[in-house]
PDB file of C-alpha atoms in Angstrom:
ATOM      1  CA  UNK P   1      10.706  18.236 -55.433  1.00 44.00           C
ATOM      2  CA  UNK P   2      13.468  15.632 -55.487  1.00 46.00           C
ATOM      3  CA  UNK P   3      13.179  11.760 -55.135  1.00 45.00           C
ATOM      4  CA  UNK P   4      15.515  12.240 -52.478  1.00 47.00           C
ATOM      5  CA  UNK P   5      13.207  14.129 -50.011  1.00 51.00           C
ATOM      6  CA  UNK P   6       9.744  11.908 -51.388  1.00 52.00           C
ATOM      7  CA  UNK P   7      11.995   8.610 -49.602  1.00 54.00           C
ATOM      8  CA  UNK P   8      10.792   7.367 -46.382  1.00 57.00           C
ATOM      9  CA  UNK P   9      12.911   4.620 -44.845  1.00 58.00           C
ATOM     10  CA  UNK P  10      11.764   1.222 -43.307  1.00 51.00           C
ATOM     11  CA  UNK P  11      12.466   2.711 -39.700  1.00 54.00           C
ATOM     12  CA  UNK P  12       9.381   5.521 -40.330  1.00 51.00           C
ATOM     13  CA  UNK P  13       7.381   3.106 -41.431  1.00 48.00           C
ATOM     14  CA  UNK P  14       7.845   0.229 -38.792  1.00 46.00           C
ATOM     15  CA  UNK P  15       7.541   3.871 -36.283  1.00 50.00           C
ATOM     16  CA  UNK P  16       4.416   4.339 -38.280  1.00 45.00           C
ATOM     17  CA  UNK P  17       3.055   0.638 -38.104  1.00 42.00           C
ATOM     18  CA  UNK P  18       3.664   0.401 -34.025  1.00 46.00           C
ATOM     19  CA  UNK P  19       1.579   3.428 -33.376  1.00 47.00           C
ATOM     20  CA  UNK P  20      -1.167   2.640 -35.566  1.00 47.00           C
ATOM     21  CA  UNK P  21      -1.276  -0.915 -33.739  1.00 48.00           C
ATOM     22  CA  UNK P  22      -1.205   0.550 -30.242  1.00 56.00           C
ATOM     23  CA  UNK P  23      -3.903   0.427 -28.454  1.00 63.00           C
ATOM     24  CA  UNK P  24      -6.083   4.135 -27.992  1.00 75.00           C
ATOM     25  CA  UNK P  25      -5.922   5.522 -24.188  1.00 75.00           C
ATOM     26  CA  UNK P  26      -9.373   4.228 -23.785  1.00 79.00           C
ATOM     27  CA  UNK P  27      -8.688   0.371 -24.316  1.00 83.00           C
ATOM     28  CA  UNK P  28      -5.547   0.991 -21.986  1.00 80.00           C
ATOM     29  CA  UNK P  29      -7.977   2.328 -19.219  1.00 84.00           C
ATOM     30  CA  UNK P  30     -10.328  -0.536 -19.783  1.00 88.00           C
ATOM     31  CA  UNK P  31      -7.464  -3.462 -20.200  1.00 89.00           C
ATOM     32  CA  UNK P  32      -6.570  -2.012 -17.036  1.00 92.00           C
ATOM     33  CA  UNK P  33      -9.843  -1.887 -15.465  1.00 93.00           C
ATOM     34  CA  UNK P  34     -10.442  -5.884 -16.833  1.00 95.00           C
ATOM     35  CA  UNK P  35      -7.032  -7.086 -15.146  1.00 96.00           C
ATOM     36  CA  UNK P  36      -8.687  -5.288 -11.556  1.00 96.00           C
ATOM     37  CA  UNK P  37     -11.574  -7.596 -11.915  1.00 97.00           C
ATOM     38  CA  UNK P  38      -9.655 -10.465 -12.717  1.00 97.00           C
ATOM     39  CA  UNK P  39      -7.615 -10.039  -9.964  1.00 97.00           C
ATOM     40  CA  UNK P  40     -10.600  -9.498  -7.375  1.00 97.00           C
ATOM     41  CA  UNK P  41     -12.745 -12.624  -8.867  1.00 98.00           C
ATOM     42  CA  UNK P  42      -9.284 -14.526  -8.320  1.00 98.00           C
ATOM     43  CA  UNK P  43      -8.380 -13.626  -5.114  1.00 97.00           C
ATOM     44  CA  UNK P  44     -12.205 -13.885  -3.733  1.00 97.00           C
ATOM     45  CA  UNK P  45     -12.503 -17.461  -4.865  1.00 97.00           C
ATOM     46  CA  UNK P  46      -8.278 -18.542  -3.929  1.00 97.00           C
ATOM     47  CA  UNK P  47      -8.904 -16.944  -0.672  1.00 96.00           C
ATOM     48  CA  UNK P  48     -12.455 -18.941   0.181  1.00 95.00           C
ATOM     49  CA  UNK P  49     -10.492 -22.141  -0.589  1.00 96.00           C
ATOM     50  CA  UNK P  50      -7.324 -21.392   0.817  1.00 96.00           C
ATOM     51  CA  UNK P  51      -8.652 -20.261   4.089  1.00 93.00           C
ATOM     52  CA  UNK P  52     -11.271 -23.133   4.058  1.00 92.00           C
ATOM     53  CA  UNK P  53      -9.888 -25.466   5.565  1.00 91.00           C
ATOM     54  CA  UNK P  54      -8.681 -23.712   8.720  1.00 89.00           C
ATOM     55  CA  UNK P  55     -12.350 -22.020   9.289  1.00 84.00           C
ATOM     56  CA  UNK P  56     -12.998 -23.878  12.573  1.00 82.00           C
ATOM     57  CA  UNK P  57      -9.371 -23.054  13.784  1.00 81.00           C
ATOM     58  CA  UNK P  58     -10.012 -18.928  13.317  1.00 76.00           C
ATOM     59  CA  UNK P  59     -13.641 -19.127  14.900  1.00 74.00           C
ATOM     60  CA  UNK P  60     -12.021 -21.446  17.915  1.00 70.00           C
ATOM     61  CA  UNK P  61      -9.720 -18.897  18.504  1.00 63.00           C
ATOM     62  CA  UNK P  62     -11.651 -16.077  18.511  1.00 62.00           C
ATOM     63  CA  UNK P  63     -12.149 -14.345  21.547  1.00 63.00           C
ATOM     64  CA  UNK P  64     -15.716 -13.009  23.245  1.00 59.00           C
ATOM     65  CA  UNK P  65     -14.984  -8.872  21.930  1.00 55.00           C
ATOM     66  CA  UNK P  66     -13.835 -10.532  18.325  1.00 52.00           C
ATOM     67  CA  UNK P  67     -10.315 -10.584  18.252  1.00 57.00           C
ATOM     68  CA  UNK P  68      -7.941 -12.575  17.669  1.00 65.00           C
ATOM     69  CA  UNK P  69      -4.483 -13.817  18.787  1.00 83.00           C
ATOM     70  CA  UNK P  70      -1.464 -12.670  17.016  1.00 88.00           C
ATOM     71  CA  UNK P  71      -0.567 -16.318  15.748  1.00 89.00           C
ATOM     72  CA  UNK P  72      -4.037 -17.092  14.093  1.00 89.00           C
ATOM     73  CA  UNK P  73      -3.554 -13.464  12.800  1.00 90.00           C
ATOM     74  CA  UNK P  74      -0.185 -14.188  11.422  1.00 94.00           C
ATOM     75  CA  UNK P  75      -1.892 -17.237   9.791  1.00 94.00           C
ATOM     76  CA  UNK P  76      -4.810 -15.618   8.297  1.00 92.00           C
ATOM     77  CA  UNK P  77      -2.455 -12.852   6.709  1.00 95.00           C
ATOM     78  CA  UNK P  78      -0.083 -15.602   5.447  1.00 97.00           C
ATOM     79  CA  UNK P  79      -2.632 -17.317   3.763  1.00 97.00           C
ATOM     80  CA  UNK P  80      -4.358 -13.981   2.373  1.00 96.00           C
ATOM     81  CA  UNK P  81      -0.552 -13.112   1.077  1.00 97.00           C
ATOM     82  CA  UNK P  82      -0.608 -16.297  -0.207  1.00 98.00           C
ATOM     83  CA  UNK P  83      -3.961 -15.911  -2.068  1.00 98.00           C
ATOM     84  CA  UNK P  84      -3.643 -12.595  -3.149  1.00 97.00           C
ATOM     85  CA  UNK P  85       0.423 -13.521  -4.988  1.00 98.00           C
ATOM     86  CA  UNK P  86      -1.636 -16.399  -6.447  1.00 98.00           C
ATOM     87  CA  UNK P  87      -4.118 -13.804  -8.101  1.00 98.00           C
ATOM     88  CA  UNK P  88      -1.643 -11.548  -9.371  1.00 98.00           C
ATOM     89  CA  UNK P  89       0.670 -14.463 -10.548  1.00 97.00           C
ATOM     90  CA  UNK P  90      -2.543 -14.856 -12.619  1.00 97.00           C
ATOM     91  CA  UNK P  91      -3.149 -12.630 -14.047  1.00 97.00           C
ATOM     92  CA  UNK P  92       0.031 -11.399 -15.218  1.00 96.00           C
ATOM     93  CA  UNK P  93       0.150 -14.959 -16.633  1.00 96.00           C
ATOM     94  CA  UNK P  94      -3.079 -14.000 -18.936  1.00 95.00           C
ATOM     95  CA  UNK P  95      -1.353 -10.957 -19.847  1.00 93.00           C
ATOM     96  CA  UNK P  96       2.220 -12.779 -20.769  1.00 93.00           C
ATOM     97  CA  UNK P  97       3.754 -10.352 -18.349  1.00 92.00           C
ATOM     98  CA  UNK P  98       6.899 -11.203 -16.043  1.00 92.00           C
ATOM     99  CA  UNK P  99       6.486 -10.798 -12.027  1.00 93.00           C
ATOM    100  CA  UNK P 100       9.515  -8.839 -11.718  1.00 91.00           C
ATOM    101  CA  UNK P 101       7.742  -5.688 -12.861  1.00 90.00           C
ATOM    102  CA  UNK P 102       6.071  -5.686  -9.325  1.00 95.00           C
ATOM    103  CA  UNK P 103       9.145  -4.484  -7.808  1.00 95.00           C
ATOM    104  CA  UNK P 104      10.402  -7.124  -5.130  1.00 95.00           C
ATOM    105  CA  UNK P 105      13.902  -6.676  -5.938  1.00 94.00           C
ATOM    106  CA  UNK P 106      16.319  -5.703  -3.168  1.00 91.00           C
ATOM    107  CA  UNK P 107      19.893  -5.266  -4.991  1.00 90.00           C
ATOM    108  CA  UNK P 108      20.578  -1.303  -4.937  1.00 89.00           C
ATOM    109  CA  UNK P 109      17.872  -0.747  -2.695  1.00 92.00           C
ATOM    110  CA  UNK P 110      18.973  -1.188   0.972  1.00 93.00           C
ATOM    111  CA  UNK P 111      18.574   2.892   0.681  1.00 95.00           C
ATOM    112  CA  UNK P 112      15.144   3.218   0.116  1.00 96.00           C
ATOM    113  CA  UNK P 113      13.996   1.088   2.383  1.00 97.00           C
ATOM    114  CA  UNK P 114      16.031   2.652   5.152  1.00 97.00           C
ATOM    115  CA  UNK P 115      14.673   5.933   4.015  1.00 96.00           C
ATOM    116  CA  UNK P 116      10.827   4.643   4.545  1.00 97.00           C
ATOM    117  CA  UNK P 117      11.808   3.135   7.832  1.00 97.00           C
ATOM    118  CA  UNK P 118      13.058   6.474   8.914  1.00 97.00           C
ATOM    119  CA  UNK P 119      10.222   8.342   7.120  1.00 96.00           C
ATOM    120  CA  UNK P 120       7.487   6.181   9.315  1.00 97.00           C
ATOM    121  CA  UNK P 121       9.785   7.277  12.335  1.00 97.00           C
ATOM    122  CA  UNK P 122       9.989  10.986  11.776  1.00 97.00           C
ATOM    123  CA  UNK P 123       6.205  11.185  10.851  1.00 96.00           C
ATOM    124  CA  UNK P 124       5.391   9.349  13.934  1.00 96.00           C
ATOM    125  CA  UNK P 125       7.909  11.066  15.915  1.00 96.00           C
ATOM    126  CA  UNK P 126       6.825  14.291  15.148  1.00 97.00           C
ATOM    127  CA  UNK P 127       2.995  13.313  15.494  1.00 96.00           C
ATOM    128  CA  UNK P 128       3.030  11.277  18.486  1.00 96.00           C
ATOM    129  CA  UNK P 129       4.819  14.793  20.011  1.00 96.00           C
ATOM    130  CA  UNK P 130       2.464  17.158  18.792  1.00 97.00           C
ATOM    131  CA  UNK P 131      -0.327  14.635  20.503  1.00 96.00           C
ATOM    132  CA  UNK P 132       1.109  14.188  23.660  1.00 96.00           C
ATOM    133  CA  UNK P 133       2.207  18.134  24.075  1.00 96.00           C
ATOM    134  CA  UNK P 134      -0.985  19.397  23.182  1.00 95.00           C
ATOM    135  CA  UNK P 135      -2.927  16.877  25.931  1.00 95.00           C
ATOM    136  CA  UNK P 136      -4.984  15.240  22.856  1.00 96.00           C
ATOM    137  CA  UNK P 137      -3.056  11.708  24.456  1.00 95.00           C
ATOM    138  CA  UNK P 138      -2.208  10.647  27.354  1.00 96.00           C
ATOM    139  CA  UNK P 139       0.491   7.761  28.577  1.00 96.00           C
ATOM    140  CA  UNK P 140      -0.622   5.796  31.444  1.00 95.00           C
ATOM    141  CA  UNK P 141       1.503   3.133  31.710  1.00 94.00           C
ATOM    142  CA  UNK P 142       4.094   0.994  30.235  1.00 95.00           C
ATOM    143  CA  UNK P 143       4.790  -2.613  29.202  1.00 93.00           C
ATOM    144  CA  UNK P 144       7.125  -4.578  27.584  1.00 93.00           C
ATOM    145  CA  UNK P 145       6.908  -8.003  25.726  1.00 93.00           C
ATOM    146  CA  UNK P 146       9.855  -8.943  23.590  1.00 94.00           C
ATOM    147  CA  UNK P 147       7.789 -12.262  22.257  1.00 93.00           C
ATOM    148  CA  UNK P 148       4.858  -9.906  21.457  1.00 93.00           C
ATOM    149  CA  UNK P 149       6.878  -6.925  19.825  1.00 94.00           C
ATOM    150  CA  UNK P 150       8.548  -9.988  17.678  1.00 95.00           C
ATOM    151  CA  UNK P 151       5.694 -11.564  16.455  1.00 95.00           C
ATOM    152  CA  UNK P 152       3.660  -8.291  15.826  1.00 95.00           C
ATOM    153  CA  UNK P 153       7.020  -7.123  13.301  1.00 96.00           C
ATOM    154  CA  UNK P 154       6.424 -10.318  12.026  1.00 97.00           C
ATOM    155  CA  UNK P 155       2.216  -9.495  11.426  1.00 96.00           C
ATOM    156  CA  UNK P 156       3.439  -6.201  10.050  1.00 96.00           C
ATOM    157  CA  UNK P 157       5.614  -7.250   7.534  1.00 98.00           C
ATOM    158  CA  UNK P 158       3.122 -10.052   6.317  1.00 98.00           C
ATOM    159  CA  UNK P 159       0.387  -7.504   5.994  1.00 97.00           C
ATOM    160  CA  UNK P 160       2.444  -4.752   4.340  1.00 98.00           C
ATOM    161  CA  UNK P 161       3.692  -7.112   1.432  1.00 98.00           C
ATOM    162  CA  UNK P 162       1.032  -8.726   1.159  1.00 98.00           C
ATOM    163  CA  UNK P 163      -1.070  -4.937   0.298  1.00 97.00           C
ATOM    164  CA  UNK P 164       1.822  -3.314  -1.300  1.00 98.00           C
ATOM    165  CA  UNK P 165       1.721  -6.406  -4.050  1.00 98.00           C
ATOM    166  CA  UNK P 166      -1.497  -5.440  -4.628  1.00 97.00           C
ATOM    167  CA  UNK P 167      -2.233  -2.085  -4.334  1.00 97.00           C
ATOM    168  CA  UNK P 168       1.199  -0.533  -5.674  1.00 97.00           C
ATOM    169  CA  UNK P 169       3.385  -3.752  -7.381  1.00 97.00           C
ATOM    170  CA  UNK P 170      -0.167  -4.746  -9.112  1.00 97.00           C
ATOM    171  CA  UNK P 171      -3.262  -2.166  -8.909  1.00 97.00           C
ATOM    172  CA  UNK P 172      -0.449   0.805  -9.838  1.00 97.00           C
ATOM    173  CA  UNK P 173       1.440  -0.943 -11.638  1.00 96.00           C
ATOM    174  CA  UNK P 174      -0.795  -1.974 -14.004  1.00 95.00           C
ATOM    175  CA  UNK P 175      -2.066   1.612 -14.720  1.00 95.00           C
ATOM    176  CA  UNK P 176       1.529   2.894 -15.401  1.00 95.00           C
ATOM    177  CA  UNK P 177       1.848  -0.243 -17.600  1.00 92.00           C
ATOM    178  CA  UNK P 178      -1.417   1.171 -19.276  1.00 89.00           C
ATOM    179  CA  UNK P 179      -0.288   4.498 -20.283  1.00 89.00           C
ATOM    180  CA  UNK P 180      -2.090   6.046 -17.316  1.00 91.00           C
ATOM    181  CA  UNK P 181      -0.425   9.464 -16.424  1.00 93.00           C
ATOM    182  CA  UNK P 182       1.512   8.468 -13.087  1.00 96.00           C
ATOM    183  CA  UNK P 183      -0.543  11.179 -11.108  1.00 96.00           C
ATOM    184  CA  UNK P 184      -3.294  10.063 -11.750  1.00 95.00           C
ATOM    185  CA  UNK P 185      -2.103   6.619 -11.171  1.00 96.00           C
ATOM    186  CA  UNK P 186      -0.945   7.335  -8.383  1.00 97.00           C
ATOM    187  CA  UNK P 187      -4.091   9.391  -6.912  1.00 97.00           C
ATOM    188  CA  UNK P 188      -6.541   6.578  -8.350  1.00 96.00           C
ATOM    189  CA  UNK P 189      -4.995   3.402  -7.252  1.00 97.00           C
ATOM    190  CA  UNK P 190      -4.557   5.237  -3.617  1.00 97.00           C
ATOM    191  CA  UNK P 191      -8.294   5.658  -3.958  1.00 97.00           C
ATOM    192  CA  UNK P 192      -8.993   1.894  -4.416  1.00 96.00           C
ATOM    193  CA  UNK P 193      -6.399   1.601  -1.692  1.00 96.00           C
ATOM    194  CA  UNK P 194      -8.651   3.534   0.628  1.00 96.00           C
ATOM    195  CA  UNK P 195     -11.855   1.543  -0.478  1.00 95.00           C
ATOM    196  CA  UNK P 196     -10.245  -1.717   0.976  1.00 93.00           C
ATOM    197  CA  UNK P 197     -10.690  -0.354   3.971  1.00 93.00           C
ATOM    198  CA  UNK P 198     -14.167   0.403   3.651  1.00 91.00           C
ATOM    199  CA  UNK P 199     -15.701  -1.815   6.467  1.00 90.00           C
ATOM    200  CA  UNK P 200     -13.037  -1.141   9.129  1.00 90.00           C
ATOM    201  CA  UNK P 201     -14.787  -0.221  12.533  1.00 90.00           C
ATOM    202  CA  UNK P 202     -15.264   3.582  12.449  1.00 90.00           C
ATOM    203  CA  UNK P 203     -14.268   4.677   8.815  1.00 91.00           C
ATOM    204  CA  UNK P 204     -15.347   7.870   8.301  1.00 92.00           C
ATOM    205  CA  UNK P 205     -14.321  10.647   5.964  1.00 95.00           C
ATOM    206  CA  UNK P 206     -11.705  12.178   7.712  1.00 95.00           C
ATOM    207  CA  UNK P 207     -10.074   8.054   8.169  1.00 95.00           C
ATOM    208  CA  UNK P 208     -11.066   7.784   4.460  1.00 96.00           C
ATOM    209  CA  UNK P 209      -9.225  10.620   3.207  1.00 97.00           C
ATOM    210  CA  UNK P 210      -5.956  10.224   5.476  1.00 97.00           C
ATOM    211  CA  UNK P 211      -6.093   6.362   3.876  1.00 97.00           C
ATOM    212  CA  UNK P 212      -6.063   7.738   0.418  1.00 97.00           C
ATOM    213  CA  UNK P 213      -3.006  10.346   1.230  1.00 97.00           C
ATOM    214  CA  UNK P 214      -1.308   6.862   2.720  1.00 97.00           C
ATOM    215  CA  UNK P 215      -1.710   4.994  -0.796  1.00 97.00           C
ATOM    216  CA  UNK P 216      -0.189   8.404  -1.952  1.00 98.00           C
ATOM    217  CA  UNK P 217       2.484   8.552   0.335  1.00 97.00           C
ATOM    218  CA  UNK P 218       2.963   4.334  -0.240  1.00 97.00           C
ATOM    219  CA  UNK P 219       3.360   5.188  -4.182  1.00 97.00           C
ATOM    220  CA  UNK P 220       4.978   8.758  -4.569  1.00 97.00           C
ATOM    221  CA  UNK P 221       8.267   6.485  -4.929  1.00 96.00           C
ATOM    222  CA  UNK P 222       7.277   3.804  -6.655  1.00 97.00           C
ATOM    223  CA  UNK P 223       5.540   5.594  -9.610  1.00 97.00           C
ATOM    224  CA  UNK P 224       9.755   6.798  -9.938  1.00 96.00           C
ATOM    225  CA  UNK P 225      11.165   3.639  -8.961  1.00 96.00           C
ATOM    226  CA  UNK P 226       9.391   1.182  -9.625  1.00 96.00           C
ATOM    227  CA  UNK P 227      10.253  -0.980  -6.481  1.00 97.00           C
ATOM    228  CA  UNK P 228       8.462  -1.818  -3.354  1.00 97.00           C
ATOM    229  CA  UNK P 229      11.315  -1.513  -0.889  1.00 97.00           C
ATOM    230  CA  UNK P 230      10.256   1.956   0.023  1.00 97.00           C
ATOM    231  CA  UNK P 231       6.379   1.625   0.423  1.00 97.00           C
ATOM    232  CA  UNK P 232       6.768  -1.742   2.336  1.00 98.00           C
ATOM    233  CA  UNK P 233       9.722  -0.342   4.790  1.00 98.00           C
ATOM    234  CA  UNK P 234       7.303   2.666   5.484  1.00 98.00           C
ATOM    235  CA  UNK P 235       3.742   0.756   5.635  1.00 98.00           C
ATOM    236  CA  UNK P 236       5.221  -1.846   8.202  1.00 98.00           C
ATOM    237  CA  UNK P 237       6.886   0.671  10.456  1.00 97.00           C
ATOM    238  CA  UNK P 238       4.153   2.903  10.324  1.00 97.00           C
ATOM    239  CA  UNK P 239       1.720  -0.090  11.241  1.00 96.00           C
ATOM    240  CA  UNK P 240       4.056  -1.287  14.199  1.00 96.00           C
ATOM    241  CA  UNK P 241       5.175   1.723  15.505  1.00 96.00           C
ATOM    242  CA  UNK P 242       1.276   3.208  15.403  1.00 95.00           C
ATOM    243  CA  UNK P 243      -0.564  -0.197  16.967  1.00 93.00           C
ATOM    244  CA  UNK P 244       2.632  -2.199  18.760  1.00 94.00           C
ATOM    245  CA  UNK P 245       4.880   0.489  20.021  1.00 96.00           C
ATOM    246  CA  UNK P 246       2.702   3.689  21.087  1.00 95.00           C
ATOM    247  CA  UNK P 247      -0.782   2.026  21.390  1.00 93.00           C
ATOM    248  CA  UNK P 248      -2.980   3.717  18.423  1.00 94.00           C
ATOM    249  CA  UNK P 249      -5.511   1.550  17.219  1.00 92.00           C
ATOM    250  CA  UNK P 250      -4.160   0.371  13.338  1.00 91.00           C
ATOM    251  CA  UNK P 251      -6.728   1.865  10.854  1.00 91.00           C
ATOM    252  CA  UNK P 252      -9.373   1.332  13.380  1.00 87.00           C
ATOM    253  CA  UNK P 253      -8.365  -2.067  14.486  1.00 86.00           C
ATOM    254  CA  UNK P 254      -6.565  -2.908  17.537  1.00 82.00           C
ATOM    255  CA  UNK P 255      -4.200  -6.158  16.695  1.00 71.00           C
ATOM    256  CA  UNK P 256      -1.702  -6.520  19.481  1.00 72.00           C
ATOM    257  CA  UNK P 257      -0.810  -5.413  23.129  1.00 82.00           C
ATOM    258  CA  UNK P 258       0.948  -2.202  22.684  1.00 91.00           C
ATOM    259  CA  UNK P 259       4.575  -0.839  24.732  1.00 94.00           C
ATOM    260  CA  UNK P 260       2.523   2.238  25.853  1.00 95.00           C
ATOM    261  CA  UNK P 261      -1.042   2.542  27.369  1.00 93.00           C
ATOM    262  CA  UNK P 262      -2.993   5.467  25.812  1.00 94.00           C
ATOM    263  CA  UNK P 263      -5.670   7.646  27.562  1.00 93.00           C
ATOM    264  CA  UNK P 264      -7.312  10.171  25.094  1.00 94.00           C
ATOM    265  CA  UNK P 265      -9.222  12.500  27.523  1.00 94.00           C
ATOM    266  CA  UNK P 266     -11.480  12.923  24.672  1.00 93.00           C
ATOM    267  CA  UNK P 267     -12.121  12.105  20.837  1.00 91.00           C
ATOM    268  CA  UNK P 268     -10.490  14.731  19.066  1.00 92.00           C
ATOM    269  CA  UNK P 269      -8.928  15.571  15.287  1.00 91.00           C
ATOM    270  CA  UNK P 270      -5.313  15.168  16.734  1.00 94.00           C
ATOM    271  CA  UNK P 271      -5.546  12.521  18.476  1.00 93.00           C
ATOM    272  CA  UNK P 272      -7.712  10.802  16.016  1.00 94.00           C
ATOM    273  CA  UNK P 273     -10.113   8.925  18.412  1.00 92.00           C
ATOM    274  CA  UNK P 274     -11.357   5.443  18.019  1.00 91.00           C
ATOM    275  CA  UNK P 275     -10.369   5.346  14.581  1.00 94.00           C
ATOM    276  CA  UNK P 276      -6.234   5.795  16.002  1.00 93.00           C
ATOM    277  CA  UNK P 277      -4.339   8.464  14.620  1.00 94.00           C
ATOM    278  CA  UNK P 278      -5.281   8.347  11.045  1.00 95.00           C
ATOM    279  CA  UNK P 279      -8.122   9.511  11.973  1.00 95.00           C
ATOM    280  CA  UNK P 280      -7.099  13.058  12.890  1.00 96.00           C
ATOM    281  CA  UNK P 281      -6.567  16.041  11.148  1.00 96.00           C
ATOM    282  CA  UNK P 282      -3.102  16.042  12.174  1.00 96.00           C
ATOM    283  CA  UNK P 283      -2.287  12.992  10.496  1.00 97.00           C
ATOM    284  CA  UNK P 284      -3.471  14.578   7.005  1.00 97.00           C
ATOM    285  CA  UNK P 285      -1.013  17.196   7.632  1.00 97.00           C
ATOM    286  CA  UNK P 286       1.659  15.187   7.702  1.00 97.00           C
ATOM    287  CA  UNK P 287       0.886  13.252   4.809  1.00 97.00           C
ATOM    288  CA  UNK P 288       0.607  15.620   2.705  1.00 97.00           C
ATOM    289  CA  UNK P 289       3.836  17.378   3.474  1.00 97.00           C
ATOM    290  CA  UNK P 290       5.692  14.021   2.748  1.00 97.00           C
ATOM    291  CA  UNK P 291       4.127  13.310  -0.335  1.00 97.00           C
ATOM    292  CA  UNK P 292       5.096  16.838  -1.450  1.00 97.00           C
ATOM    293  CA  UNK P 293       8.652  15.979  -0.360  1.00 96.00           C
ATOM    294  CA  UNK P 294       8.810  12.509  -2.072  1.00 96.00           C
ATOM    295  CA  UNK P 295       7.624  14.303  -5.178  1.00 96.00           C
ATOM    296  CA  UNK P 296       9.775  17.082  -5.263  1.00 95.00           C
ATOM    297  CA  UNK P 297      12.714  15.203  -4.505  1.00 93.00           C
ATOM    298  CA  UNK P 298      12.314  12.490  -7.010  1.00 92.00           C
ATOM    299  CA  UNK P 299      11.275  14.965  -9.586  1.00 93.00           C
ATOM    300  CA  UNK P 300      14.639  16.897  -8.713  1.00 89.00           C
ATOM    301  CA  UNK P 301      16.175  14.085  -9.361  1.00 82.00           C
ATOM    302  CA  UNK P 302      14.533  13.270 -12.562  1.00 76.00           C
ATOM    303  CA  UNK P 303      16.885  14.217 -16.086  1.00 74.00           C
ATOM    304  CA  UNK P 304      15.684  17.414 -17.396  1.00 59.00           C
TER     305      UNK P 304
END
């Protein structure tokens, strides 16, 4: 054997000396799992002293049946967005890592988030139809409030940045960060997604699983992309259009006066009962198919 095939050349063995420092797939899980916990002891304790001091405002302002009015609301989610961008910033600041990995830019991305407005429209569309045809929902009447519509976009938007940060630009981001395979990324951070949800007013399985196919839904892009233009486009249309436009409840909560009046002759697994329409079967349908269409398409677009 020849000198000449015994030589190994500085590039093997820097190759060599970066895998041998990086870290196994079970410290990536757990570094992953540590930054999680960082983030929720940060955000619990930013959000109890951001939202202190306006305490006495949100209980003033809340009404007999516990709601609330769309401004406080808008308040409340601004300071929570606040919080929460404060608890990331965080913790990427621990780790040394920059904020533009979360996604926020918008250069070369006016596409995607047309295409998850017009996804939340087309889902809806074809939904809302199926409910109405079929007698699961009925419209009884119709009003319209330009200064409510605008301020309920404006509740939207605040609540979908504010949980795409942290459940796709963070929570998933992380994991792909990590090493994690971006399925199961994807399926586990949807998971956690759903768990936020947890003490909603009538969560239940079926709501439970059709929240976990929406964190799917929210990342099948992103786990390509890497940008939030797409999940946030589709989670505040869906919102609005669902709660503001055609009078569902949003994820079991009922946040503004809606454009149409809803009478659901009885609770049902199309029309999704108290719970609104993610709470139907119907709604799982239709989240699965566009998951499997997200997929496939990016996939088909992926280099071979």
């Amino acid at each position: 054997m020849t000198m000449e095939n015994n030589e190994i050349s500085v590039e093997d063995i820097q190759e060599i000396a970066s895998e041998e420092q990086k870290p196994s797939r079970l410290k990536r899980w757990g570094m992953v799992a540590v930054d999680i916990a960082l983030f929720t002891v940060f955000f619990i304790v930013l959000s109890i002293l951001i939202t202190l001091p306006f305490q006495s405002l949100f209980l003033y302002a809340q009404s007999p049946d516990g709601s609330t009015s769309i401004p406080i609301s808008i308040l409340n989610e601004t300071l929570m967005l606040v919080s929460g961008f404060l608890s990331v910033w965080l913790v990427l600041f621990i780790r040394k890592q920059p904020l533009t990995g979360l996604g926020f830019a918008l250069k070369g991305y006016g596409k995607d988030f047309l295409a998850g407005l017009l996804f939340a429209i087309v889902l809806y569309g074809i939904g809302f139809g199926v409910c109405v045809g079929t007698g699961a929902v009925e419209v009884t009447d119709a009003s319209f409030s330009l200064s409510m519509q605008l301020q309920s976009l404006v509740l939207f938007l605040l609540v979908a940045i504010f949980e795409e940060m942290v459940s796709r630009g963070f929570i998933l981001g992380r994991m792909l960060d990590g090493g994690v395979n971006k399925f199961w990324a994807l399926f586990f951070s949807a998971l956690l997604f759903s768990l936020m949800h947890l003490f909603n007013p009538n969560f239940a399985f079926v709501p439970f699983l059709n929240i976990l196919l929406a964190g799917m839904l929210l990342g099948a892009s992103y786990i390509y992309t890497r940008n939030l233009c797409f999940p946030i486009a589709l989670h505040w249309f869906w919102n609005w259009l669902q709660g503001s436009v055609l009078g569902f409840e949003v994820s079991g909560v009922r946040f503004t006066d809606s454009l149409l009046s809803l009478h659901l002759p009885e609770d049902n697994q199309i029309n999704g009962g108290s719970f609104g329409f993610e709470g139907s079967l119907l709604c799982t349908v239709l989240m699965v198919i566009g998951i499997l269409l997200i997929i496939r398409r990016k996939e088909a677009k992926m280099p071979c």
